[in-house]
Amino acid sequence: MLDLEQLGSKIAGRAARELGQAVSSIEDSDLEPFDQDRGAWCRSVLTEVESVGEDENLALSDKTPLIRQQLEADAAEYDETVEQHLAHHDNGLGGYVAELALWCKDQLQQAEQHRAKAAVLPTQTLDVLSRYQTTLDNQLLKAIRALREAQAWRLETLDAAAVEPESGNAAAA
């Protein structure tokens, strides 16, 4: 059990060395597969952002359907119009597009880190570890049950030993 409890930090250390980063712990989400559809969507959005470029007269056009859809969805999430939602961003539409591009880059970077972690800890290894964890849990429960039975037997034996001398003293009196 102790080895398995420490396994997370060992894996994190190994991942840190592989990635050249400081990884303090591995989250559950790190062990789940990355959503490939979201990755493809992010790459498409970044392509749209690159097609727009640094245009100061930025306007959503037919070239940017994904950005426009996301902007409309974000505005609807906050029960706002598109104009109201853009007012919350520095530099209006340009600021929104920059934040969306930054989010997409972050998602793709996480996907890359996930691929690196998957290389360090393959899925088959996770399956084996989970099987061992179940076995160890069962063995631990059996050991605890045996300990409790031994403690109960010991208490009964001690109680019986304590009662015998008292009954012997009562017979002598």
mmCIF file of N, CA and C in Angstrom, residues 30 32 42 49 55 57-58 69 73 75 77-79 94 110 112 116 128 134-135 140 143 156 160 172:
data_model
loop_
_atom_site.group_PDB
_atom_site.id
_atom_site.type_symbol
_atom_site.label_atom_id
_atom_site.label_comp_id
_atom_site.label_asym_id
_atom_site.label_seq_id
_atom_site.Cartn_x
_atom_site.Cartn_y
_atom_site.Cartn_z
ATOM 1 N N ASP A 30 -4.847 13.773 -15.931
ATOM 2 C CA ASP A 30 -3.639 13.490 -16.687
ATOM 3 C C ASP A 30 -3.620 12.055 -17.176
ATOM 4 N N GLU A 32 -6.302 10.385 -18.135
ATOM 5 C CA GLU A 32 -7.406 10.163 -19.072
ATOM 6 C C GLU A 32 -6.960 10.597 -20.465
ATOM 7 N N CYS A 42 -9.295 23.261 -31.784
ATOM 8 C CA CYS A 42 -8.336 24.314 -31.412
ATOM 9 C C CYS A 42 -7.383 24.610 -32.565
ATOM 10 N N VAL A 49 -7.400 32.263 -36.766
ATOM 11 C CA VAL A 49 -6.756 33.437 -36.168
ATOM 12 C C VAL A 49 -5.584 33.877 -37.037
ATOM 13 N N ASP A 55 -4.919 42.343 -38.340
ATOM 14 C CA ASP A 55 -5.799 43.337 -38.953
ATOM 15 C C ASP A 55 -6.434 44.213 -37.885
ATOM 16 N N ASN A 57 -8.745 46.409 -38.349
ATOM 17 C CA ASN A 57 -10.176 46.509 -38.627
ATOM 18 C C ASN A 57 -10.784 45.112 -38.578
ATOM 19 N N LEU A 58 -10.437 44.377 -37.532
ATOM 20 C CA LEU A 58 -10.871 42.994 -37.394
ATOM 21 C C LEU A 58 -12.393 42.917 -37.358
ATOM 22 N N GLN A 69 -18.872 31.415 -34.073
ATOM 23 C CA GLN A 69 -19.734 30.489 -33.317
ATOM 24 C C GLN A 69 -19.359 30.471 -31.843
ATOM 25 N N ALA A 73 -21.623 31.583 -28.691
ATOM 26 C CA ALA A 73 -21.881 30.633 -27.599
ATOM 27 C C ALA A 73 -21.450 31.223 -26.252
ATOM 28 N N ALA A 75 -21.242 34.416 -25.461
ATOM 29 C CA ALA A 75 -22.181 35.488 -25.119
ATOM 30 C C ALA A 75 -23.491 34.897 -24.598
ATOM 31 N N GLU A 77 -23.889 32.083 -23.118
ATOM 32 C CA GLU A 77 -23.647 31.484 -21.799
ATOM 33 C C GLU A 77 -23.828 32.503 -20.677
ATOM 34 N N TYR A 78 -23.487 33.744 -20.963
ATOM 35 C CA TYR A 78 -23.629 34.805 -19.959
ATOM 36 C C TYR A 78 -24.903 35.620 -20.152
ATOM 37 N N ASP A 79 -25.803 35.158 -21.012
ATOM 38 C CA ASP A 79 -27.060 35.860 -21.321
ATOM 39 C C ASP A 79 -26.792 37.295 -21.758
ATOM 40 N N GLY A 94 -10.682 42.103 -30.979
ATOM 41 C CA GLY A 94 -9.267 41.709 -31.047
ATOM 42 C C GLY A 94 -8.814 41.051 -29.755
ATOM 43 N N GLN A 110 -1.335 21.276 -23.441
ATOM 44 C CA GLN A 110 -1.741 20.215 -22.517
ATOM 45 C C GLN A 110 -1.824 18.879 -23.239
ATOM 46 N N GLU A 112 -0.023 17.988 -25.763
ATOM 47 C CA GLU A 112 1.360 17.555 -25.971
ATOM 48 C C GLU A 112 1.949 16.978 -24.689
ATOM 49 N N ALA A 116 3.244 13.117 -23.837
ATOM 50 C CA ALA A 116 4.527 12.810 -23.197
ATOM 51 C C ALA A 116 4.309 11.956 -21.954
ATOM 52 N N VAL A 128 -2.393 -2.685 -15.350
ATOM 53 C CA VAL A 128 -1.708 -3.598 -14.436
ATOM 54 C C VAL A 128 -1.707 -3.017 -13.023
ATOM 55 N N THR A 134 -6.263 -3.398 -6.676
ATOM 56 C CA THR A 134 -7.421 -4.156 -6.210
ATOM 57 C C THR A 134 -6.986 -5.357 -5.374
ATOM 58 N N THR A 135 -5.980 -6.069 -5.859
ATOM 59 C CA THR A 135 -5.470 -7.224 -5.113
ATOM 60 C C THR A 135 -4.926 -6.799 -3.756
ATOM 61 N N LEU A 140 -5.242 -6.311 2.105
ATOM 62 C CA LEU A 140 -5.237 -5.444 3.279
ATOM 63 C C LEU A 140 -6.491 -5.670 4.114
ATOM 64 N N ALA A 143 -6.136 -8.893 5.988
ATOM 65 C CA ALA A 143 -5.180 -8.752 7.091
ATOM 66 C C ALA A 143 -5.815 -7.998 8.262
ATOM 67 N N GLU A 156 -10.589 -12.212 24.791
ATOM 68 C CA GLU A 156 -11.358 -13.285 25.429
ATOM 69 C C GLU A 156 -10.459 -14.155 26.301
ATOM 70 N N ALA A 160 -10.791 -14.551 30.280
ATOM 71 C CA ALA A 160 -10.950 -15.878 30.891
ATOM 72 C C ALA A 160 -9.862 -16.114 31.936
ATOM 73 N N ALA A 172 -11.401 -20.586 48.100
ATOM 74 C CA ALA A 172 -10.548 -20.656 49.277
ATOM 75 C C ALA A 172 -11.174 -19.935 50.471
#
